[in-house]
CSV table of C-alpha atoms and ligand atoms in Angstrom, one decimal:
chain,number,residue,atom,x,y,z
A,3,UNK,CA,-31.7,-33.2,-110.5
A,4,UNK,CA,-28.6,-36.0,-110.9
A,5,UNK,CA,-25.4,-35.0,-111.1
A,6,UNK,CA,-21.9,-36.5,-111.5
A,7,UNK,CA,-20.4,-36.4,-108.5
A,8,UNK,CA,-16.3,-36.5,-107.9
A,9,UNK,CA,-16.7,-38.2,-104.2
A,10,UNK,CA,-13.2,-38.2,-103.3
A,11,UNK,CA,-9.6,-37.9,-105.1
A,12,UNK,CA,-8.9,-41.7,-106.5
A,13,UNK,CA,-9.6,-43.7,-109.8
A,14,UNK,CA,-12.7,-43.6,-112.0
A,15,UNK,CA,-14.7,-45.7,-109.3
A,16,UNK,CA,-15.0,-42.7,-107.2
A,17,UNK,CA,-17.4,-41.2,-109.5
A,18,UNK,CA,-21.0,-41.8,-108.5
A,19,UNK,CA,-24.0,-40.1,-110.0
A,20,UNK,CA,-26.3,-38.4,-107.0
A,21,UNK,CA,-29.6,-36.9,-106.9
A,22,UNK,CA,-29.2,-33.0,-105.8
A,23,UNK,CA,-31.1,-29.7,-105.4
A,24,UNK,CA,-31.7,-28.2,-108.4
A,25,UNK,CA,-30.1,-25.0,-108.9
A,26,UNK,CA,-32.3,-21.5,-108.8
A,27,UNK,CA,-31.5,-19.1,-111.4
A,28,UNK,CA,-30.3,-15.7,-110.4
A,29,UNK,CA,-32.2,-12.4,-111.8
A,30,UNK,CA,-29.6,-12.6,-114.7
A,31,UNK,CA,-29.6,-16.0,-114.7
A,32,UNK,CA,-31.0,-18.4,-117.2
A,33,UNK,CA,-31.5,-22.5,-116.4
A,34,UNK,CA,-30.5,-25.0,-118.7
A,35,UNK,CA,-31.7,-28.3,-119.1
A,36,UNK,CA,-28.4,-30.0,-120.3
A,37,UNK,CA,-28.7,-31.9,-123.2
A,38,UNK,CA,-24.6,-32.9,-123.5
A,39,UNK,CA,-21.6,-32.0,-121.6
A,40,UNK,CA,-18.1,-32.1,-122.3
A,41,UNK,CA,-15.4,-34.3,-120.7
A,42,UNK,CA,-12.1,-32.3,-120.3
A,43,UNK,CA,-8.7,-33.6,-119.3
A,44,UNK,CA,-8.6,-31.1,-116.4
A,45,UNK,CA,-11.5,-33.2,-115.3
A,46,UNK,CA,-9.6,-36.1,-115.3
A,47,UNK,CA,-7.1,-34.5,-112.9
A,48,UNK,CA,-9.7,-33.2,-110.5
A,49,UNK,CA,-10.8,-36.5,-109.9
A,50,UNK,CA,-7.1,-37.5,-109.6
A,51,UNK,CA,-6.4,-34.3,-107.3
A,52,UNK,CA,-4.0,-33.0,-109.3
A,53,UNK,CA,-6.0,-29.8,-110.7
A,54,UNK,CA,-5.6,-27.3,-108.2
A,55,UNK,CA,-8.2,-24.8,-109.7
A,56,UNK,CA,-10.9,-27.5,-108.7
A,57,UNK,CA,-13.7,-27.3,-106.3
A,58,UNK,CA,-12.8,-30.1,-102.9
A,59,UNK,CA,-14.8,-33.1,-103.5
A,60,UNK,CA,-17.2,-33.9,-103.0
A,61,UNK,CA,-18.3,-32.1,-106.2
A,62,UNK,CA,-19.2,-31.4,-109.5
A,63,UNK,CA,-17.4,-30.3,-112.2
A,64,UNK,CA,-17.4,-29.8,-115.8
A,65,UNK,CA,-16.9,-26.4,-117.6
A,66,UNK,CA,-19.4,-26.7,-121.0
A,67,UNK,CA,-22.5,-28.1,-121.9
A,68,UNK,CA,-25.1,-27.3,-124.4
A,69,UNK,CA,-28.6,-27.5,-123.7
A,70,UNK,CA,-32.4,-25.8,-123.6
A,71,UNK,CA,-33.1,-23.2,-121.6
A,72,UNK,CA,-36.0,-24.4,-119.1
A,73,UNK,CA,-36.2,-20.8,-116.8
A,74,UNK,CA,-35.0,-17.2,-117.2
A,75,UNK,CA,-34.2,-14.7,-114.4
A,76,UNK,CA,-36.4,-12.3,-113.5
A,77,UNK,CA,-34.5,-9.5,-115.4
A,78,UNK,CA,-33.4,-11.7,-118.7
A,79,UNK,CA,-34.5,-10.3,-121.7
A,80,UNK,CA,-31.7,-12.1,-124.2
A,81,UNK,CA,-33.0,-15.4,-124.0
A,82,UNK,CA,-36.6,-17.4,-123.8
A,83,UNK,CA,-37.4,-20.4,-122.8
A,84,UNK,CA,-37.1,-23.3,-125.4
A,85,UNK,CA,-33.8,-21.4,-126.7
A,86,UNK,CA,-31.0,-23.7,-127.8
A,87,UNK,CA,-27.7,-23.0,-125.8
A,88,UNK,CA,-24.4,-23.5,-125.8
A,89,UNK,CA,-23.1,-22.6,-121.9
A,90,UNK,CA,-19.8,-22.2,-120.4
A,91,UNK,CA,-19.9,-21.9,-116.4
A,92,UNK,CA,-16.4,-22.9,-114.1
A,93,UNK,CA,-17.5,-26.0,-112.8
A,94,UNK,CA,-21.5,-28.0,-112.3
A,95,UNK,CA,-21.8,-28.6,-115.9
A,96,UNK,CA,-21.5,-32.2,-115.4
A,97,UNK,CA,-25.5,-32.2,-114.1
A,98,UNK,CA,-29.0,-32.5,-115.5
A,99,UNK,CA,-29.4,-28.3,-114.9
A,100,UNK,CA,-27.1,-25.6,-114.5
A,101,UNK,CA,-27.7,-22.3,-114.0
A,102,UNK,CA,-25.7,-19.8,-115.8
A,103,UNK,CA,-25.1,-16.1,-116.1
A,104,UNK,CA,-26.3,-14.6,-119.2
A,105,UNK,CA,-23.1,-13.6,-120.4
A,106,UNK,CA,-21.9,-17.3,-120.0
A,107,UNK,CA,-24.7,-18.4,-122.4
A,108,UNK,CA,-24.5,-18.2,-126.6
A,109,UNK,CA,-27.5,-19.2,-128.2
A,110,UNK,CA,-26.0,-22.4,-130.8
A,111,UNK,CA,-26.4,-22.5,-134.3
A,112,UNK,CA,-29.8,-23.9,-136.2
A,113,UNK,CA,-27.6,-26.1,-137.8
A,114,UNK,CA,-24.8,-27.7,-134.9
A,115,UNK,CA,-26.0,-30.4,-132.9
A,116,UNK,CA,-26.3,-30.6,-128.8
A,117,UNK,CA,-23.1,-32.7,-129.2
A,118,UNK,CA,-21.2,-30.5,-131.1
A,119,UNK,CA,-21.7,-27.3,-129.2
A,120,UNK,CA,-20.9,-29.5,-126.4
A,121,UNK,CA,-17.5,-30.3,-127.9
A,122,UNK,CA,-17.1,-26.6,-129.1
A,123,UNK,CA,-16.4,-23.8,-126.1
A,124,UNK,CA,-13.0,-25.4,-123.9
A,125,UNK,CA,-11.0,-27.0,-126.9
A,126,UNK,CA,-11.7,-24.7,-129.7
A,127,UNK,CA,-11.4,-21.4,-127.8
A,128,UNK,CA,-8.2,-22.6,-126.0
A,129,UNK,CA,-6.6,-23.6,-129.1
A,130,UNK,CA,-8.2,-20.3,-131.0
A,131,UNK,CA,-6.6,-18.4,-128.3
A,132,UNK,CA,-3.6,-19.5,-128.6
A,133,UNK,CA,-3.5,-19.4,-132.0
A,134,UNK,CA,-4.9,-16.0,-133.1
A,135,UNK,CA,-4.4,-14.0,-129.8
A,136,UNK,CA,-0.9,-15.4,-128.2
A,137,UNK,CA,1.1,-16.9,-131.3
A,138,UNK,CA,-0.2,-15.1,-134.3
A,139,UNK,CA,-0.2,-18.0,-136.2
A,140,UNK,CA,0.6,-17.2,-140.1
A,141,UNK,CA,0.9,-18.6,-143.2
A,142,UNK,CA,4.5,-20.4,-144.1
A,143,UNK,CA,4.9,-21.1,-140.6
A,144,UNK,CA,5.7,-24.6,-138.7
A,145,UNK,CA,3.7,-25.7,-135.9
A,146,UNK,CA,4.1,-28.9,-133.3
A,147,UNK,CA,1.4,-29.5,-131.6
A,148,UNK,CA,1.4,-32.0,-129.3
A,149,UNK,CA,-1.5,-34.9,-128.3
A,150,UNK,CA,-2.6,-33.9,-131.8
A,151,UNK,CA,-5.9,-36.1,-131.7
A,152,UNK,CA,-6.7,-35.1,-128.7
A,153,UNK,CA,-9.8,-31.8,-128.8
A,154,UNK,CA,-7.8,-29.3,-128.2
A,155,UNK,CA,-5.2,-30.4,-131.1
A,156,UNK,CA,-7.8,-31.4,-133.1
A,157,UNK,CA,-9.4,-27.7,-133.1
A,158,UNK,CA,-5.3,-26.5,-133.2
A,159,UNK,CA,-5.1,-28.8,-136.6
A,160,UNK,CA,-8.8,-27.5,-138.2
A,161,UNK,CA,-7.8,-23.4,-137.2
A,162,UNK,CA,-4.5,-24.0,-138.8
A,163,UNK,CA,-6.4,-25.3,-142.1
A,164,UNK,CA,-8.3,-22.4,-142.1
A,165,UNK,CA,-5.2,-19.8,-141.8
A,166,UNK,CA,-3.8,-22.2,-144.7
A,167,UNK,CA,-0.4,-22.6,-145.3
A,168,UNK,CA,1.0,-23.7,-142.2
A,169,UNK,CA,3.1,-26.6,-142.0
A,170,UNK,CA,1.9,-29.1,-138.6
A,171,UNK,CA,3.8,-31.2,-137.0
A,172,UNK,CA,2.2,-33.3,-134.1
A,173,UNK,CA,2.6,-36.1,-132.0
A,174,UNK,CA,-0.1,-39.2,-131.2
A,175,UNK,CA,-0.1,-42.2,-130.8
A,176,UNK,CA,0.4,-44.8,-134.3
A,177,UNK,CA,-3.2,-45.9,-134.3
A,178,UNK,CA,-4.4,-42.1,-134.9
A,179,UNK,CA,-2.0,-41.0,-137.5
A,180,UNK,CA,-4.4,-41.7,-140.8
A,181,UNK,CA,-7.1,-40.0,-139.4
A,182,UNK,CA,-4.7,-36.8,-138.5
A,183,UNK,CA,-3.6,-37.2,-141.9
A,184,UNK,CA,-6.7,-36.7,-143.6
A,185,UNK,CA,-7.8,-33.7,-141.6
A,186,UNK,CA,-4.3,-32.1,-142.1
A,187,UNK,CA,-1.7,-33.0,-140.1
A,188,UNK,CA,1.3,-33.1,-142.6
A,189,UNK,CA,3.9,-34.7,-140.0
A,190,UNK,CA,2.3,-36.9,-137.3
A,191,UNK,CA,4.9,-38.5,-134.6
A,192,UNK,CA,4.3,-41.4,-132.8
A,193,UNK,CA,6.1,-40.2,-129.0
A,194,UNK,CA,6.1,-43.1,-128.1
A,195,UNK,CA,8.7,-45.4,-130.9
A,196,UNK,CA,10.7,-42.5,-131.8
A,197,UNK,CA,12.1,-39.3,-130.1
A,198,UNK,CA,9.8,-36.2,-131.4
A,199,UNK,CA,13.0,-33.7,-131.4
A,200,UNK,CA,15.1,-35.8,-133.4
A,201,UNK,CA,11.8,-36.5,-135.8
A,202,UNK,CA,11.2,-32.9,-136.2
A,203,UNK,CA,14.9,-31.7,-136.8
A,204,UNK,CA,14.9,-34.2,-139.3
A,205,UNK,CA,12.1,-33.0,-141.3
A,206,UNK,CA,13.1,-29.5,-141.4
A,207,UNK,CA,16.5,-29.9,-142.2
A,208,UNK,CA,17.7,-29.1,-138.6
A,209,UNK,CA,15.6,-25.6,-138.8
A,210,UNK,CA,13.2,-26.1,-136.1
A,211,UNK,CA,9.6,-25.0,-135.8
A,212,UNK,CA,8.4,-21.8,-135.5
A,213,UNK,CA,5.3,-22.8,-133.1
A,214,UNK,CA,5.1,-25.1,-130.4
A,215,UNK,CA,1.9,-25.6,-128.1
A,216,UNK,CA,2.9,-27.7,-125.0
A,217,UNK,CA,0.2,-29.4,-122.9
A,218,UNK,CA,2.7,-31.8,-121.4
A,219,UNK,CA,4.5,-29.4,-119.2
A,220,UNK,CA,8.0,-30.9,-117.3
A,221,UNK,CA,11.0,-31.8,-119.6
A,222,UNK,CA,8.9,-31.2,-122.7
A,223,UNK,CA,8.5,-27.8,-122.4
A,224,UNK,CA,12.7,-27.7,-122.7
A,225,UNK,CA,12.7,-30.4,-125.4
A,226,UNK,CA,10.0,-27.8,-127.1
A,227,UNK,CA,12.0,-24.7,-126.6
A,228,UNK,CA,15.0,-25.9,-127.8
A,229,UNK,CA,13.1,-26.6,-131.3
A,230,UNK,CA,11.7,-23.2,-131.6
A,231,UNK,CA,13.3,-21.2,-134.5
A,232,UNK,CA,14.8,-17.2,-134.3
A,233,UNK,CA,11.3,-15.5,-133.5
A,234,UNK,CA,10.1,-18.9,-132.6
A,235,UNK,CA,7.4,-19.2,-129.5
A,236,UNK,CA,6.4,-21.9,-127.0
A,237,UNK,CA,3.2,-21.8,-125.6
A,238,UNK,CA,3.0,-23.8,-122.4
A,239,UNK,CA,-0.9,-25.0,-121.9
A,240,UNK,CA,-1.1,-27.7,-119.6
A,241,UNK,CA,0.9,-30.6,-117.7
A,242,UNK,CA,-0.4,-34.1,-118.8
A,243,UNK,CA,2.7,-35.5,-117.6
A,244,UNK,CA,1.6,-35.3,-113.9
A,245,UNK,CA,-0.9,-37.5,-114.8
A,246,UNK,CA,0.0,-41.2,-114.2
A,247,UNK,CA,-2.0,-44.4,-116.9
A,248,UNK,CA,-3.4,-45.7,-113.8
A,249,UNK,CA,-5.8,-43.0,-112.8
A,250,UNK,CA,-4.6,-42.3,-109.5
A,251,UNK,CA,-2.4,-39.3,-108.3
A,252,UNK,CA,1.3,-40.1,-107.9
A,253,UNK,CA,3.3,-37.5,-106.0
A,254,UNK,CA,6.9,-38.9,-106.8
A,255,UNK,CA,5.9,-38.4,-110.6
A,256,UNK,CA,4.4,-35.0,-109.8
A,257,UNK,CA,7.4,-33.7,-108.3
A,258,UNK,CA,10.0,-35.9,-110.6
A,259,UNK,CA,8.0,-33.5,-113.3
A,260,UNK,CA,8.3,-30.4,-111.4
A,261,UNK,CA,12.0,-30.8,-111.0
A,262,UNK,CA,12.2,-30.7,-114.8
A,263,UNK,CA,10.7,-27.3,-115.1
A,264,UNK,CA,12.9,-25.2,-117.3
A,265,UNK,CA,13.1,-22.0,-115.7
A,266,UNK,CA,13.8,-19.0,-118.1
A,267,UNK,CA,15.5,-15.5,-117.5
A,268,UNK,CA,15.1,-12.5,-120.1
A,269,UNK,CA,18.3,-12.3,-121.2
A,270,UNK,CA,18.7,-15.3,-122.3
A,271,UNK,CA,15.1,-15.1,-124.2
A,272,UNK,CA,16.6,-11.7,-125.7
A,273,UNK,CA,19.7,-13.5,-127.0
A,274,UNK,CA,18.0,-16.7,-128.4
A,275,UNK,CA,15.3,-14.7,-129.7
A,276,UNK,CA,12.5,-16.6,-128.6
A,277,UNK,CA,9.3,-16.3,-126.7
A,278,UNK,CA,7.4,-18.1,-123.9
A,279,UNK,CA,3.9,-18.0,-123.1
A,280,UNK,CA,1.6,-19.7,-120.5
A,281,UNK,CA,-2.2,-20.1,-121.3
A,282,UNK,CA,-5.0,-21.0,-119.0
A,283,UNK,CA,-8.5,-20.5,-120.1
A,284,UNK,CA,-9.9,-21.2,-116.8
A,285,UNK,CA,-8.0,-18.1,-115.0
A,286,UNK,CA,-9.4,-15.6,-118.1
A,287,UNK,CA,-12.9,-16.7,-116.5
A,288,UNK,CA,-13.1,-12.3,-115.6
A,289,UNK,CA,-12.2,-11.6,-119.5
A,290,UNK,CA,-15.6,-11.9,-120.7
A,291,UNK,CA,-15.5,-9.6,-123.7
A,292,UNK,CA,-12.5,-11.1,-124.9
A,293,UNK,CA,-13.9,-14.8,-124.2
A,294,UNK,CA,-17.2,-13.9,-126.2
A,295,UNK,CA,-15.3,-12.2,-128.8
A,296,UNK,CA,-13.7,-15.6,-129.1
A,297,UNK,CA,-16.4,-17.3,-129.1
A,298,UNK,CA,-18.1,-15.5,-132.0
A,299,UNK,CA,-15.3,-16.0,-134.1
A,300,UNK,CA,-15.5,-19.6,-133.6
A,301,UNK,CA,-19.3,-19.3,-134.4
A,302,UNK,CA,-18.3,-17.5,-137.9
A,303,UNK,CA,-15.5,-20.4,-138.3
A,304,UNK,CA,-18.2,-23.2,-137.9
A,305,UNK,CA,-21.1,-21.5,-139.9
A,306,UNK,CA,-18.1,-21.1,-143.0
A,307,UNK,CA,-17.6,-24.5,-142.5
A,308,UNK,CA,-14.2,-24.2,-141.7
A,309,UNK,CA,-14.6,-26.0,-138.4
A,310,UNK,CA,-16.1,-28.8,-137.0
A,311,UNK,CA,-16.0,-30.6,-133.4
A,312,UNK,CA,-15.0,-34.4,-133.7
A,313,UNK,CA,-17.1,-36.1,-131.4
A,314,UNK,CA,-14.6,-39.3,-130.0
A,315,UNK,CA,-17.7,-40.9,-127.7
A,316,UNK,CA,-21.3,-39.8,-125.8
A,317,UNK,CA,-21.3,-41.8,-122.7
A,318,UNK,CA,-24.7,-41.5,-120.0
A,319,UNK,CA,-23.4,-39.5,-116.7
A,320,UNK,CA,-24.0,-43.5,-114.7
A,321,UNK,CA,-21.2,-45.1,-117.3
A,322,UNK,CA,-18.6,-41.8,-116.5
A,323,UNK,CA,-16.0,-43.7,-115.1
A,324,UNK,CA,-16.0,-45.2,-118.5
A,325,UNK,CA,-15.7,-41.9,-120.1
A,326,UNK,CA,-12.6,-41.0,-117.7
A,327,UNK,CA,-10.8,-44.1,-118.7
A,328,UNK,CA,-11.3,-43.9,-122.4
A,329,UNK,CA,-9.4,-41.0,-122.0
A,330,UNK,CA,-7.1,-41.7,-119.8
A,331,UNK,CA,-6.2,-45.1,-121.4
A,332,UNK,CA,-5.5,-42.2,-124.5
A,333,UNK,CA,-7.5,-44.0,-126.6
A,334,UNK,CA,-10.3,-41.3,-127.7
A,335,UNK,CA,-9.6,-39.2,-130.6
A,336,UNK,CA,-11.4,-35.6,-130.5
A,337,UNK,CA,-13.9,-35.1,-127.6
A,338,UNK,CA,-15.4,-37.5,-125.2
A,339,UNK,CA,-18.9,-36.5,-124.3
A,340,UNK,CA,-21.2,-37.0,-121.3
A,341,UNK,CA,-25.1,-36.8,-121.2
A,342,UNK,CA,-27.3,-37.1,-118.3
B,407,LIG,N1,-4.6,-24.3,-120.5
B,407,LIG,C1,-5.8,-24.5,-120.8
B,407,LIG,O1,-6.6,-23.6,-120.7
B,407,LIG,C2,-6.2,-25.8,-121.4
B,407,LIG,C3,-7.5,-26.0,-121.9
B,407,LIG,C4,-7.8,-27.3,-122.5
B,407,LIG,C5,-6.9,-28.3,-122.4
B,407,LIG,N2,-5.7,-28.1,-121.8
B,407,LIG,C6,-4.7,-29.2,-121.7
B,407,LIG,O2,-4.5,-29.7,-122.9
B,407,LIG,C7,-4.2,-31.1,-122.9
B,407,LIG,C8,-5.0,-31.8,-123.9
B,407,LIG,O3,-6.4,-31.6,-123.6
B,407,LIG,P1,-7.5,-32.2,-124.5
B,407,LIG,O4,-8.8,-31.8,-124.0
B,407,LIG,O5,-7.2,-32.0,-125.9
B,407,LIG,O6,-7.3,-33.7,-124.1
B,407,LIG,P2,-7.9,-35.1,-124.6
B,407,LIG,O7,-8.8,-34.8,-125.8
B,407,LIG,O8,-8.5,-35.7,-123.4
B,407,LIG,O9,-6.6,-35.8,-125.1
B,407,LIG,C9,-6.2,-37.0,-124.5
B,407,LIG,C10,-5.0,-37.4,-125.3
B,407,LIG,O10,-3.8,-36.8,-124.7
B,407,LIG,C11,-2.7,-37.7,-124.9
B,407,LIG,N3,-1.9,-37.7,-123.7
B,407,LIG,C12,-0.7,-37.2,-123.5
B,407,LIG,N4,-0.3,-37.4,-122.3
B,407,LIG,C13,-1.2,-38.1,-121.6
B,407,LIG,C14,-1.4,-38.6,-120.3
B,407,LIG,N5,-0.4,-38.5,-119.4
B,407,LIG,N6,-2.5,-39.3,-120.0
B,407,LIG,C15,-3.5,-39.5,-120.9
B,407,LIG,N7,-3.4,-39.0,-122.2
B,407,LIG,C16,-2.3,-38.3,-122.5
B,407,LIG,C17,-3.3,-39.0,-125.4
B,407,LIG,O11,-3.1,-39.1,-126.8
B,407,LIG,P3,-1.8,-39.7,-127.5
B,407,LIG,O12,-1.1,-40.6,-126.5
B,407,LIG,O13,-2.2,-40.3,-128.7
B,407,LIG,O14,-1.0,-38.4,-127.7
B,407,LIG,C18,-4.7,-38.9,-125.1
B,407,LIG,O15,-5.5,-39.7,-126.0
B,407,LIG,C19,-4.4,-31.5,-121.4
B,407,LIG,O16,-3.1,-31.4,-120.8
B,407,LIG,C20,-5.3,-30.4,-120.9
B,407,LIG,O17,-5.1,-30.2,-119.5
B,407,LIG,C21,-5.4,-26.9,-121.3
């Protein structure tokens, strides 16, 4: 089989697409022929060397990927071959076959498309999770939301329509703000022309918000704290700021970021009434029953028609270094997509 291959730490050039063994399915295994697989931004800084969770290159990565399944273990009876799948495995995806456990494998939808169920299992069910299992999210509530037109706050924008009644604040860049608009987003903040504490104490009168999800890690996670309401909670998800617009791994910024870590003690969370949280899908990988039950409730979500992925861009695995700059240059709204 071909598969995308991280050869080394360094800029989008290091990605080369190489012919492997295919893999061998266990007993409750099945084999997928992928048909689409999903570009994350934790992808982007494996190949920077800045994801610590990631395999050592050389190798492949890539958590989701939907696809038909081509084999089935020798004691599989939930699925046949020729069943459409959507798969979620840590790491590999990013390859013609994978070969999953049965309980990383949901059959898809008649109706959702290869690139969709691609698009659906990391964004969605990190932005569910935070959501519905860490924040409660409820009606008459404010919510920031940062790198709003990105996939995870795309599926944060959609599961926020469906609760109804929330009011969303998020920041992107000016070029996205009419599309964020019309699926939602009642406040969006360009970062980058105007300060996004200042715009949000502005719009609610000084108050505050009583959500924020933080993937930007560093001094934002203070600047989001700070803007959380009595009761409010900050939910730190990931740290985009290590990343640097060049594509290559820059320690000075790495530890310039670190430094700016606010570091919290419980009393004073107990005096400022307020909450912190830290989510990362990819260490719940032994929560299976909770990840399914995720899952499903995403499934009911899109058959309602209360969500839907937004597909950015579908690029073949030998143009991927194109795929990793159209996000890194932050121009991609919702998911970028490879396919073999
Ligand atoms: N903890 C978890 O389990 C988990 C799961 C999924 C994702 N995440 C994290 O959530 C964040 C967003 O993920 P995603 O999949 O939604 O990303 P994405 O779709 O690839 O979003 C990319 C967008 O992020 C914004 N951005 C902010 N800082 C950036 C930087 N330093 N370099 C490039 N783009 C930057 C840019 O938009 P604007 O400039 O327009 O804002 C860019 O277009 C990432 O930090 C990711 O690691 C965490």
């Amino acid at each position: 089989m071909r598969a995308l291959v991280i050869t080394r730490h360094g800029g989008p050039e290091v990605l080369q697409v190489r012919e492997m063994a295919d893999p061998q399915p266990g007993a409750r295994q099945v084999l997928v022929r992928v048909r689409a697989a999903g570009l994350n931004f934790a992808e982007i800084m494996a190949r920077q060397g800045l994801y610590l969770d990631a395999p050592k290159p050389p190798c492949v990565v890539g958590y989701e990927a939907s696809g038909v399944v081509e084999q089935v273990g020798s004691e599989v009876t939930e699925f046949q071959i020729g069943d459409r799948v959507i798969a979620m495995i840590q790491f590999g995806s990013h390859a013609e076959l994978i070969a999953a456990a049965v309980d990383e494998v949901l059959p898809m939808p008649a109706n959702m498309s290869f690139e969709q169920a691609a698009a659906l299992p990391v964004n969605y069910l990190t932005a569910y999770h935070m959501l519905h299992r860490v924040a409660h999210v409820r009606s008459g509530q404010r919510l920031l939301i940062h790198s709003a037109a990105g996939g995870v706050g795309i599926a944060v924008i959609q599961l926020c329509q469906a609760v109804g009644g929330v009011e969303l604040f998020g920041t992107a860049s000016a070029g996205k703000h009419a599309y964020l608009r019309e699926i939602g987003l009642d406040h969006p903040i360009d970062y980058r022309t105007e300060d996004y504490v200042d715009a949000v104490r502005t719009l609610t009168n000084g108050q505050g918000v009583d959500i924020v999800l933080d993937p930007l890690g560093g001094k934002d996670w203070r600047k989001g704290y700070r803007l959380l309401r009595p009761a409010g909670h900050l939910c730190a998800y990931g740290f985009s700021n290590n990343t640097s617009g060049d594509g290559t791994r820059s320690l000075l910024r790495v530890l310039g970021q670190m430094a700016q870590v606010p570091l919290w003690n419980s009393i004073s969370l107990m005096n400022e009434n307020r909450a912190v949280s830290g989510v990362n899908m990819g260490h719940l990988w032994g929560e299976k029953a909770m990840l399914r039950e995720e899952l499903m409730a995403l499934l009911g979500l899109f058959a309602a028609g209360k969500i839907a992925p937004k597909i950015d861009s579908t690029f073949p695995f030998d143009q991927a270094a194109d795929a990793h700059r159209r996000i890194e240059s932050r121009g991609s709204i919702g998911k970028v997509l490879l396919v073999p």
